[in-house]
Coordinates of C-alpha atoms in Angstrom, one line a residue:
M1 CA -19.3 7.2 -0.3
K2 CA -18.8 8.1 3.8
K3 CA -17.2 4.8 4.5
R4 CA -14.7 5.4 1.9
L5 CA -14.3 8.8 3.3
L6 CA -13.7 7.2 6.9
A7 CA -11.2 4.8 5.0
L8 CA -8.9 7.5 4.0
L9 CA -9.4 9.3 7.2
L10 CA -8.4 6.1 9.2
S11 CA -5.7 5.5 6.8
L12 CA -3.9 9.2 7.6
L13 CA -4.5 8.4 11.5
M14 CA -2.5 5.1 11.0
I15 CA 0.2 7.2 9.3
A16 CA 0.3 9.2 12.4
S17 CA 0.3 6.0 14.8
L18 CA 3.1 4.4 12.8
A19 CA 5.1 7.8 13.2
A20 CA 4.5 7.5 16.9
C21 CA 5.7 4.4 17.5
G22 CA 8.7 4.5 14.4
G23 CA 6.9 3.6 11.6
G24 CA 8.5 3.5 7.5
N25 CA 9.2 6.7 5.8
G26 CA 6.0 7.6 4.3
D27 CA 4.1 7.2 7.4
G28 CA 6.2 9.3 9.7
G29 CA 9.1 7.8 10.5
A30 CA 12.7 8.7 9.8
P31 CA 14.2 7.3 6.7
A32 CA 17.4 5.3 5.8
D33 CA 20.5 7.2 5.4
N34 CA 22.2 5.4 2.5
K35 CA 20.8 4.5 -1.2
T36 CA 18.1 2.2 -1.5
D37 CA 18.7 -1.3 -2.7
A38 CA 15.5 -1.2 -4.5
K39 CA 15.2 -1.0 -8.3
D40 CA 13.3 1.1 -10.6
D41 CA 10.9 -2.0 -11.4
G42 CA 9.8 -2.0 -7.9
G43 CA 11.3 -5.6 -7.0
A44 CA 12.1 -6.6 -3.8
Q45 CA 15.8 -6.8 -3.0
Q46 CA 17.2 -8.9 -0.2
T47 CA 21.0 -8.3 0.9
P48 CA 22.3 -12.0 1.4
P49 CA 23.7 -12.6 4.6
P50 CA 27.4 -13.2 5.0
A51 CA 28.8 -16.3 3.6
G52 CA 30.4 -18.9 6.0
L53 CA 28.2 -18.4 8.9
S54 CA 26.2 -21.4 10.7
L55 CA 23.8 -21.5 13.2
T56 CA 25.0 -22.0 16.9
N57 CA 23.5 -21.4 20.3
V58 CA 20.2 -20.7 19.3
E59 CA 17.5 -21.6 21.4
D60 CA 13.9 -23.0 20.4
T61 CA 12.6 -19.4 20.5
L62 CA 12.0 -16.8 17.8
T63 CA 12.1 -13.4 19.2
V64 CA 11.0 -10.1 17.2
G65 CA 11.2 -6.3 18.0
S66 CA 8.5 -5.0 17.5
T67 CA 7.6 -0.9 16.9
G68 CA 5.2 -0.6 19.7
E69 CA 2.7 -2.5 21.6
P70 CA -0.8 -3.8 20.2
T71 CA -4.1 -2.4 21.5
V72 CA -6.1 -5.6 20.9
L73 CA -5.6 -9.1 19.4
D74 CA -9.1 -9.1 17.6
P75 CA -9.0 -8.4 13.8
Q76 CA -12.0 -6.6 13.4
N77 CA -11.4 -4.5 16.3
Q78 CA -8.0 -3.3 15.9
N79 CA -7.0 -0.2 13.6
D80 CA -3.1 0.1 14.6
S81 CA 0.1 -1.1 13.0
P82 CA 1.3 -3.3 16.0
S83 CA -2.2 -4.8 16.7
G84 CA -2.9 -5.8 12.9
F85 CA 0.7 -7.0 12.8
N86 CA 0.5 -9.1 15.7
C87 CA -3.1 -10.5 14.3
M88 CA -1.6 -11.7 11.4
Q89 CA 0.5 -14.3 13.0
M90 CA -2.6 -16.0 14.7
Y91 CA -5.4 -15.8 12.2
E92 CA -5.5 -16.6 8.6
T93 CA -7.5 -15.2 5.5
L94 CA -9.9 -17.2 3.1
I95 CA -7.1 -16.5 0.5
A96 CA -3.5 -15.4 0.9
R97 CA -1.3 -13.1 -1.4
D98 CA 2.2 -14.3 -2.5
N99 CA 4.3 -11.4 -1.7
E100 CA 7.1 -12.2 -4.4
T101 CA 4.7 -12.9 -7.2
M102 CA 1.7 -10.9 -6.1
E103 CA -0.5 -13.9 -6.8
Y104 CA -3.4 -15.1 -4.8
M105 CA -3.3 -18.6 -3.3
P106 CA -5.5 -20.8 -1.1
Q107 CA -5.2 -20.6 2.6
L108 CA -8.7 -21.3 4.4
A109 CA -10.3 -21.6 1.1
E110 CA -8.9 -24.6 -1.2
S111 CA -10.5 -23.0 -4.3
W112 CA -12.9 -20.5 -5.4
E113 CA -14.9 -19.6 -9.0
Y114 CA -17.1 -16.5 -10.0
L115 CA -20.7 -17.6 -10.3
D116 CA -21.5 -14.3 -11.8
D117 CA -20.1 -10.7 -11.5
T118 CA -21.0 -10.1 -7.7
T119 CA -20.9 -13.7 -6.4
I120 CA -17.7 -15.6 -5.4
R121 CA -17.9 -19.3 -4.4
F122 CA -15.2 -20.4 -1.9
H123 CA -14.6 -24.1 -1.4
L124 CA -13.2 -24.6 2.2
R125 CA -10.8 -26.6 4.0
D126 CA -12.1 -29.4 5.7
D127 CA -9.3 -30.0 8.0
V128 CA -8.8 -26.9 9.9
Y129 CA -9.5 -26.2 13.6
F130 CA -9.4 -23.0 15.8
H131 CA -7.3 -22.9 18.5
D132 CA -10.0 -23.2 20.9
G133 CA -10.6 -26.9 19.4
S134 CA -13.6 -25.8 17.3
H135 CA -13.9 -27.2 13.9
F136 CA -13.8 -24.5 11.0
T137 CA -16.9 -24.1 8.9
A138 CA -18.6 -22.1 6.7
N139 CA -20.4 -20.7 9.9
D140 CA -17.5 -18.9 11.0
V141 CA -17.2 -17.2 7.5
K142 CA -20.3 -15.7 7.8
F143 CA -20.0 -15.0 11.3
T144 CA -16.6 -12.9 10.4
F145 CA -18.3 -11.0 7.9
M146 CA -21.5 -10.0 9.6
R147 CA -19.3 -9.0 12.6
G148 CA -16.9 -6.9 10.3
K149 CA -19.6 -4.8 8.5
D150 CA -20.7 -3.8 12.2
C151 CA -17.3 -3.1 13.7
T152 CA -16.8 0.8 13.5
L153 CA -12.9 0.6 13.0
K154 CA -13.4 -1.9 10.3
A155 CA -16.7 -1.6 8.4
Y156 CA -15.1 0.4 5.5
S157 CA -13.2 -2.8 4.7
F158 CA -16.4 -4.8 4.6
E159 CA -18.6 -1.9 2.7
P160 CA -18.2 -3.6 -0.9
F161 CA -19.3 -6.7 0.4
D162 CA -23.3 -7.5 0.4
C163 CA -22.6 -9.4 4.1
D164 CA -26.1 -10.0 4.6
A165 CA -26.7 -11.4 1.0
S166 CA -23.7 -13.4 1.4
A167 CA -24.5 -17.3 2.2
V168 CA -23.8 -20.7 3.6
V169 CA -24.1 -23.1 1.0
D170 CA -23.1 -26.1 3.2
E171 CA -20.7 -26.9 5.5
Y172 CA -17.5 -25.8 3.5
T173 CA -19.0 -24.1 1.2
F174 CA -19.6 -20.0 1.1
D175 CA -20.8 -17.9 -1.6
L176 CA -19.5 -14.1 -1.0
K177 CA -21.4 -11.4 -2.6
T178 CA -20.6 -7.9 -3.7
K179 CA -22.8 -5.2 -4.0
E180 CA -21.7 -4.2 -7.5
P181 CA -18.9 -5.7 -9.7
F182 CA -15.7 -5.4 -7.4
P183 CA -12.6 -6.3 -9.2
A184 CA -10.8 -5.3 -6.3
A185 CA -12.5 -7.9 -4.2
F186 CA -9.5 -10.1 -3.7
D187 CA -6.8 -7.6 -2.6
Y188 CA -9.7 -6.6 -0.1
L189 CA -9.8 -10.2 1.2
V190 CA -6.2 -10.5 1.8
G191 CA -6.3 -7.5 4.4
N192 CA -6.0 -8.1 8.0
A193 CA -9.5 -6.7 8.7
M194 CA -10.6 -9.9 6.9
L195 CA -8.9 -12.3 9.3
I196 CA -11.3 -15.1 10.1
V197 CA -12.3 -15.4 13.6
G198 CA -14.4 -18.6 15.5
E199 CA -17.7 -18.0 16.3
N200 CA -17.4 -20.1 19.7
A201 CA -14.4 -18.5 20.4
V202 CA -15.8 -15.0 20.1
N203 CA -19.0 -15.9 21.9
S204 CA -17.5 -17.7 24.5
A205 CA -15.7 -14.8 26.0
A206 CA -17.3 -12.6 28.4
N207 CA -17.0 -9.6 26.3
V208 CA -15.3 -8.3 23.1
D209 CA -12.6 -6.7 25.2
E210 CA -12.1 -9.8 27.1
Y211 CA -11.4 -11.7 23.8
G212 CA -9.3 -9.0 22.4
R213 CA -6.7 -9.6 25.5
N214 CA -7.3 -13.5 25.5
P215 CA -7.8 -14.7 21.7
T216 CA -8.3 -18.6 21.1
G217 CA -10.5 -17.9 17.5
G218 CA -7.8 -18.1 15.2
T219 CA -6.5 -20.9 12.7
G220 CA -2.7 -19.7 11.9
P221 CA 0.5 -21.5 12.9
W222 CA 0.8 -19.5 16.1
K223 CA -1.3 -19.9 19.0
F224 CA -1.8 -17.0 21.7
K225 CA 0.1 -17.9 24.9
E226 CA 0.5 -14.6 26.9
W227 CA 0.5 -10.9 27.1
I228 CA 2.7 -8.9 29.4
A229 CA 1.3 -5.3 29.3
G230 CA 4.2 -3.1 28.1
D231 CA 6.9 -5.9 27.2
R232 CA 5.9 -8.6 25.2
V233 CA 3.3 -10.8 23.3
V234 CA 4.3 -14.8 23.2
Y235 CA 3.1 -17.3 20.9
E236 CA 3.5 -21.1 20.9
R237 CA 3.5 -23.3 17.8
N238 CA 0.2 -24.4 16.8
E239 CA 1.0 -28.4 16.9
D240 CA -2.4 -29.0 15.3
Y241 CA -1.7 -26.7 12.2
Y242 CA -3.3 -28.3 9.3
G243 CA -0.2 -26.9 7.0
E244 CA 3.7 -26.6 7.6
K245 CA 4.3 -25.8 11.1
P246 CA 6.7 -23.2 12.2
Y247 CA 10.5 -24.2 12.9
F248 CA 10.5 -22.5 16.2
S249 CA 8.3 -23.4 18.8
T250 CA 8.0 -20.3 20.5
M251 CA 7.7 -16.9 19.5
V252 CA 8.2 -13.8 21.2
V253 CA 7.3 -10.1 20.1
R254 CA 8.8 -7.6 22.1
N255 CA 7.7 -3.9 22.2
I256 CA 10.6 -1.9 21.5
S257 CA 9.7 1.4 20.3
D258 CA 12.9 3.3 19.8
D259 CA 14.5 2.6 16.5
T260 CA 18.1 2.7 17.6
T261 CA 17.4 0.6 20.8
R262 CA 15.6 -1.8 18.5
A263 CA 18.5 -1.9 15.9
L264 CA 21.2 -2.4 18.8
S265 CA 19.2 -5.3 20.5
L266 CA 19.6 -7.1 17.1
E267 CA 23.2 -6.5 16.7
A268 CA 23.5 -7.7 20.6
G269 CA 21.4 -10.9 19.6
E270 CA 18.9 -9.9 22.3
I271 CA 16.2 -10.3 19.3
D272 CA 16.3 -12.2 15.9
I273 CA 14.3 -9.6 13.8
S274 CA 14.0 -5.7 13.7
I275 CA 10.5 -4.6 12.4
K276 CA 12.3 -1.4 11.3
V277 CA 16.0 -0.6 11.2
A278 CA 17.0 3.0 12.2
P279 CA 18.8 5.1 9.5
T280 CA 21.9 5.8 11.9
Q281 CA 22.2 1.5 12.1
I282 CA 21.8 0.8 8.4
D283 CA 25.6 0.8 7.5
T284 CA 26.7 -1.1 10.5
I285 CA 23.9 -3.6 10.1
E286 CA 25.0 -3.8 6.3
N287 CA 28.5 -4.5 7.4
S288 CA 27.7 -7.0 10.1
E289 CA 28.5 -10.4 10.4
T290 CA 25.7 -11.1 13.0
A291 CA 22.6 -9.5 10.7
Y292 CA 21.9 -8.5 7.4
L293 CA 18.9 -6.2 5.8
V294 CA 15.7 -7.0 3.9
R295 CA 14.9 -3.9 1.8
F296 CA 11.8 -3.5 -0.7
L297 CA 9.5 -1.2 -1.9
N298 CA 6.3 -0.9 0.2
F299 CA 2.6 0.6 -0.7
V300 CA 3.3 4.3 0.8
N301 CA 3.6 7.2 -1.5
N302 CA 4.9 10.4 -0.2
Y303 CA 3.6 13.8 -1.7
L304 CA 2.9 17.2 -1.6
G305 CA -0.9 18.3 -2.1
F306 CA -2.3 21.5 -3.3
N307 CA -5.7 23.3 -2.2
C308 CA -7.0 23.4 -5.7
K309 CA -9.9 25.5 -4.8
K310 CA -7.8 28.3 -3.7
E311 CA -5.7 30.7 -5.7
P312 CA -3.6 30.6 -7.1
F313 CA -3.4 26.7 -7.0
N314 CA -6.7 26.4 -8.9
D315 CA -4.4 27.6 -11.9
V316 CA -2.8 24.2 -13.5
R317 CA 0.0 26.4 -15.0
V318 CA 1.0 27.4 -11.6
R319 CA 1.0 24.1 -10.2
K320 CA 2.9 22.9 -13.5
A321 CA 5.4 26.1 -12.7
M322 CA 6.1 25.0 -9.4
R323 CA 7.0 21.2 -10.6
Y324 CA 9.3 22.5 -13.1
A325 CA 11.3 24.7 -10.5
L326 CA 12.1 21.4 -8.5
D327 CA 14.8 19.0 -9.4
L328 CA 12.8 16.6 -7.5
D329 CA 14.8 13.5 -7.9
A330 CA 17.6 14.9 -6.2
M331 CA 15.8 16.7 -3.5
T332 CA 14.2 13.6 -2.4
E333 CA 17.3 11.8 -2.4
V334 CA 18.6 13.9 0.2
A335 CA 15.6 14.5 2.2
Y336 CA 14.6 10.8 2.3
S337 CA 17.9 9.9 3.1
G338 CA 18.3 7.7 -0.2
A339 CA 15.4 5.5 0.9
G340 CA 12.7 4.2 -1.6
L341 CA 12.5 5.8 -5.1
P342 CA 11.5 8.9 -6.8
S343 CA 7.6 8.9 -7.3
D344 CA 5.7 10.2 -10.4
S345 CA 2.5 9.0 -10.1
I346 CA -0.4 8.5 -7.5
F347 CA 0.3 5.0 -7.2
T348 CA 3.7 3.8 -5.8
K349 CA 5.8 1.7 -7.9
A350 CA 5.2 -1.2 -5.6
L351 CA 1.7 -1.2 -7.2
S352 CA 0.6 -3.3 -9.9
A353 CA -1.4 -0.5 -11.2
Y354 CA 1.5 1.8 -11.6
E355 CA 2.7 2.8 -15.4
P356 CA 5.9 4.8 -16.0
A357 CA 5.0 8.1 -17.2
P358 CA 5.1 8.9 -21.1
E359 CA 7.9 11.4 -22.3
E360 CA 5.3 14.1 -22.7
L361 CA 4.2 14.0 -19.1
T362 CA 7.9 13.4 -17.6
Y363 CA 9.0 16.7 -15.8
T364 CA 12.4 18.0 -15.9
Y365 CA 14.1 20.7 -14.1
D366 CA 13.4 23.8 -16.0
V367 CA 13.4 27.1 -14.0
E368 CA 13.0 29.2 -17.3
K369 CA 9.9 27.2 -18.3
A370 CA 8.7 27.7 -14.7
K371 CA 9.1 31.3 -14.8
S372 CA 7.4 31.6 -18.3
L373 CA 4.5 29.8 -17.0
L374 CA 4.0 31.5 -13.6
A375 CA 3.9 34.9 -16.1
E376 CA 1.3 33.2 -18.4
A377 CA -0.9 32.6 -15.4
G378 CA -0.7 36.1 -14.2
Y379 CA 2.2 36.0 -11.4
P380 CA 5.5 37.3 -13.0
D381 CA 6.7 38.3 -9.8
G382 CA 5.6 35.1 -7.9
F383 CA 3.3 35.1 -4.6
A384 CA 3.5 34.4 -1.2
C385 CA 1.8 31.2 0.4
S386 CA 2.3 28.6 3.1
L387 CA 3.4 24.9 3.2
W388 CA 2.4 22.7 6.2
V389 CA 4.1 19.7 7.7
N390 CA 3.7 17.9 10.7
E391 CA 6.3 17.4 13.2
N392 CA 8.4 14.9 11.2
Q393 CA 11.9 15.9 10.4
T394 CA 11.8 14.3 7.0
R395 CA 8.8 16.4 6.1
I396 CA 10.4 19.3 7.4
D397 CA 13.7 18.8 5.5
M398 CA 11.6 18.2 2.4
A399 CA 9.7 21.5 2.9
E400 CA 12.6 23.6 3.5
M401 CA 14.3 22.6 0.2
L402 CA 10.9 23.1 -1.7
Q403 CA 10.9 26.4 -0.2
N404 CA 14.4 27.3 -1.4
A405 CA 13.6 26.1 -5.0
W406 CA 10.4 27.9 -5.4
G407 CA 12.3 31.3 -3.9
Q408 CA 14.2 30.9 -7.2
I409 CA 11.0 31.7 -9.5
G410 CA 9.8 34.6 -6.8
I411 CA 7.3 32.1 -4.7
K412 CA 7.7 33.1 -0.8
V413 CA 6.7 30.1 1.0
S414 CA 6.2 30.1 4.5
V415 CA 6.9 26.5 6.4
E416 CA 4.2 26.0 9.0
V417 CA 5.3 22.9 11.3
M418 CA 2.1 21.7 13.2
E419 CA 1.0 18.9 15.5
F420 CA -0.3 16.1 13.8
G421 CA -3.8 16.1 15.0
S422 CA -4.5 19.8 14.4
Y423 CA -2.5 19.5 11.1
L424 CA -5.0 16.9 9.9
E425 CA -8.2 19.1 11.1
K426 CA -6.8 22.1 9.2
I427 CA -6.6 20.2 6.1
H428 CA -10.0 18.4 6.3
N429 CA -11.2 22.2 6.9
G430 CA -9.6 23.3 3.8
E431 CA -7.9 25.7 5.5
H432 CA -4.4 24.9 3.9
D433 CA -2.4 26.5 0.6
M434 CA -0.2 23.1 0.4
F435 CA 1.1 20.2 2.8
I436 CA 2.9 17.2 2.6
L437 CA 1.5 13.7 3.7
G438 CA 1.9 10.0 2.8
F439 CA -0.8 7.6 1.3
T440 CA -0.8 4.1 2.3
S441 CA -2.4 1.8 0.0
G442 CA -4.6 -0.7 1.7
G443 CA -3.5 -3.3 -0.8
N444 CA -2.3 -4.0 -4.2
D445 CA -5.1 -2.3 -6.0
S446 CA -5.9 1.0 -7.6
A447 CA -9.4 1.0 -5.9
F448 CA -7.9 2.1 -2.4
A449 CA -6.9 5.7 -4.1
R450 CA -10.2 6.1 -6.0
D451 CA -11.6 8.6 -3.3
I452 CA -8.4 10.9 -3.1
F453 CA -9.3 12.9 -6.0
Y454 CA -12.9 12.0 -6.1
T455 CA -15.3 15.1 -6.5
E456 CA -16.4 15.8 -2.9
D457 CA -17.9 18.8 -0.9
G458 CA -15.3 18.6 1.7
F459 CA -11.2 17.8 2.1
V460 CA -11.8 14.8 4.6
G461 CA -11.2 12.1 1.5
N462 CA -10.3 14.7 -1.1
S463 CA -8.0 16.9 0.6
Q464 CA -6.8 18.8 -2.4
G465 CA -10.4 19.9 -3.1
Y466 CA -9.6 18.7 -7.0
S467 CA -12.7 18.2 -8.9
N468 CA -12.8 17.0 -12.6
P469 CA -15.5 15.0 -14.2
E470 CA -13.3 13.3 -16.4
Y471 CA -11.4 11.7 -13.4
D472 CA -14.5 11.0 -11.8
R473 CA -16.0 9.0 -15.0
L474 CA -12.4 7.2 -15.0
A475 CA -12.3 6.0 -11.7
D476 CA -16.0 4.9 -11.6
L477 CA -15.0 2.8 -14.7
A478 CA -11.8 1.4 -13.2
Y479 CA -13.6 0.5 -9.9
V480 CA -16.1 -1.7 -11.6
E481 CA -14.4 -3.1 -14.7
M482 CA -14.0 -6.6 -14.5
D483 CA -11.5 -7.3 -17.7
P484 CA -7.8 -6.6 -16.1
E485 CA -6.6 -5.4 -19.4
K486 CA -9.5 -3.1 -19.8
R487 CA -9.1 -2.1 -16.2
H488 CA -5.6 -1.4 -16.7
E489 CA -6.1 1.2 -19.6
Y490 CA -8.4 3.1 -17.1
E491 CA -5.6 3.1 -14.7
I492 CA -3.0 4.5 -17.1
E493 CA -5.5 7.3 -18.0
I494 CA -6.1 8.2 -14.6
Q495 CA -2.1 8.2 -13.7
N496 CA -1.7 10.5 -16.9
L497 CA -4.6 12.9 -16.4
L498 CA -3.3 13.6 -12.8
R499 CA 0.3 13.8 -14.2
D500 CA -0.8 16.4 -16.5
E501 CA -3.3 18.1 -13.8
L502 CA -1.2 18.0 -10.9
P503 CA -3.4 18.0 -7.8
W504 CA -0.5 16.4 -6.2
I505 CA 3.1 16.3 -6.5
P506 CA 4.6 12.9 -6.1
L507 CA 7.6 12.9 -4.1
R508 CA 8.9 9.7 -3.1
C509 CA 8.0 6.1 -2.8
D510 CA 8.7 4.4 0.4
E511 CA 10.6 1.3 1.3
A512 CA 10.5 -1.3 4.3
I513 CA 13.7 -2.1 5.8
Y514 CA 13.9 -4.6 8.2
G515 CA 16.6 -6.2 10.2
V516 CA 17.2 -10.4 10.3
R517 CA 19.7 -12.3 12.3
S518 CA 22.4 -13.7 10.0
T519 CA 21.7 -17.0 10.6
L520 CA 18.3 -17.2 9.7
T521 CA 16.2 -16.9 6.6
G522 CA 12.6 -16.6 5.1
M523 CA 11.9 -13.0 6.0
D524 CA 8.2 -12.1 4.6
K525 CA 8.4 -9.0 2.2
D526 CA 5.0 -8.0 2.9
A527 CA 4.5 -4.4 1.4
Q528 CA 1.7 -3.7 3.9
A529 CA 3.8 -3.8 6.9
K530 CA 2.2 -6.9 8.3
P531 CA 5.0 -9.3 7.8
Q532 CA 4.5 -12.8 8.9
F533 CA 6.9 -15.1 10.7
R534 CA 5.8 -18.6 9.8
N535 CA 8.6 -19.1 7.4
I536 CA 11.6 -18.0 9.4
R537 CA 14.0 -20.8 9.3
P538 CA 17.6 -21.5 10.2
L539 CA 19.9 -21.1 7.3
A540 CA 20.5 -24.4 5.8

């Protein structure tokens, strides 16, 4: 449990780091300023490039504008978005996920099967070599899992697996054990913590820091070439790659932390891909003949949290009254500048666990009903409280709209803006009344959100201080249920229970927005903001 709490804390800290380097809406960055192309079914939408354009005068180099500089190029020792994004270019996992269909597909493992509810046997490729020339075998898989469980920053990713009991069967067969039946195993396995590293490469480095600056233990289509601190990381095509090789021989990932500068660099032809498009540049790029947008829902859910251990928020009638007082779809459309979609669940609409709310749990804008519920709860004249946000303009705008709406039913809200580190510390100490945050799911599975409402003594994992034995029961059942249909029934029950109890007011599902040169295609729609560029090609 402590490791799962650490996972949630690190997820929040990652939101802070993304905000600092221009991340997406739910993780602290500024949102888009026009309506989203994403549909209510959560499907990814790509604005097609203008017709009639052809590839001209393009050198054999792909240049990507990233939101910041990595700290390390070591999968098990990275914990910030630029580092994880760069690692995904060089390393590979046992299995991969098709970001269009969300189905799992072979990568370093050719096939797999369950031997029992806690043992997955992986049959590995026999034609894979690491960038240092050493041969990939099951020993490297075992080495990665043993290494991962002992790496503080990523230990939580390996916590569900019994790494010690997992075994090398032969050179190309590996048995992975979980500590209990764990249906989320495959979604954990596609995460960037699970990228396989070569034992020889890691052990040949002088120390772990040296390896993280000069990595040669990947198997992917791009090989590390050089890292110019403060400027760029350069990769070269892996000519010995077992699969389809990238079109470009060189890839340069430039560190351009300013959103506007990055978008202008795309328009000017200085970069081919912008990892994030600044809101002020969206209309320009949409009308441009030199670039186009790729937009899709990601795994970030923005929400308002109550302190359910503190009066009056410990009364569900008060929480419901506050929800009925909000014309939330219209408010979030303005606050998040049209990016994303309205949220009505603890699961963002990009997750397969998401299920739309039934009619009886759909909240409408009803001020009179809000006032009636407040009076029933003993607050006919309202009350005074505070709403905390960090230094993020989108969240400040949202908080001020909430403040105005709740004023109409007599609730006097003081909006307090805090530095992010102090903000999290005070929330984890349970000092808050209400707060606004974004939760980033670690993958396409409900297991990543399990502890958000799980009964705990402190507020580190369960920032709402919410406690309900029925939620705990359902969350425990869903966590280990191997039958997909039965598991989804539990997920639906969980969503509807929390819609009724409202420890959160879900606000907005986030959206990823990338800019791509009009002469290129093949942008990866990765909902975890770790796109790969192996498939970028010129338009035919």
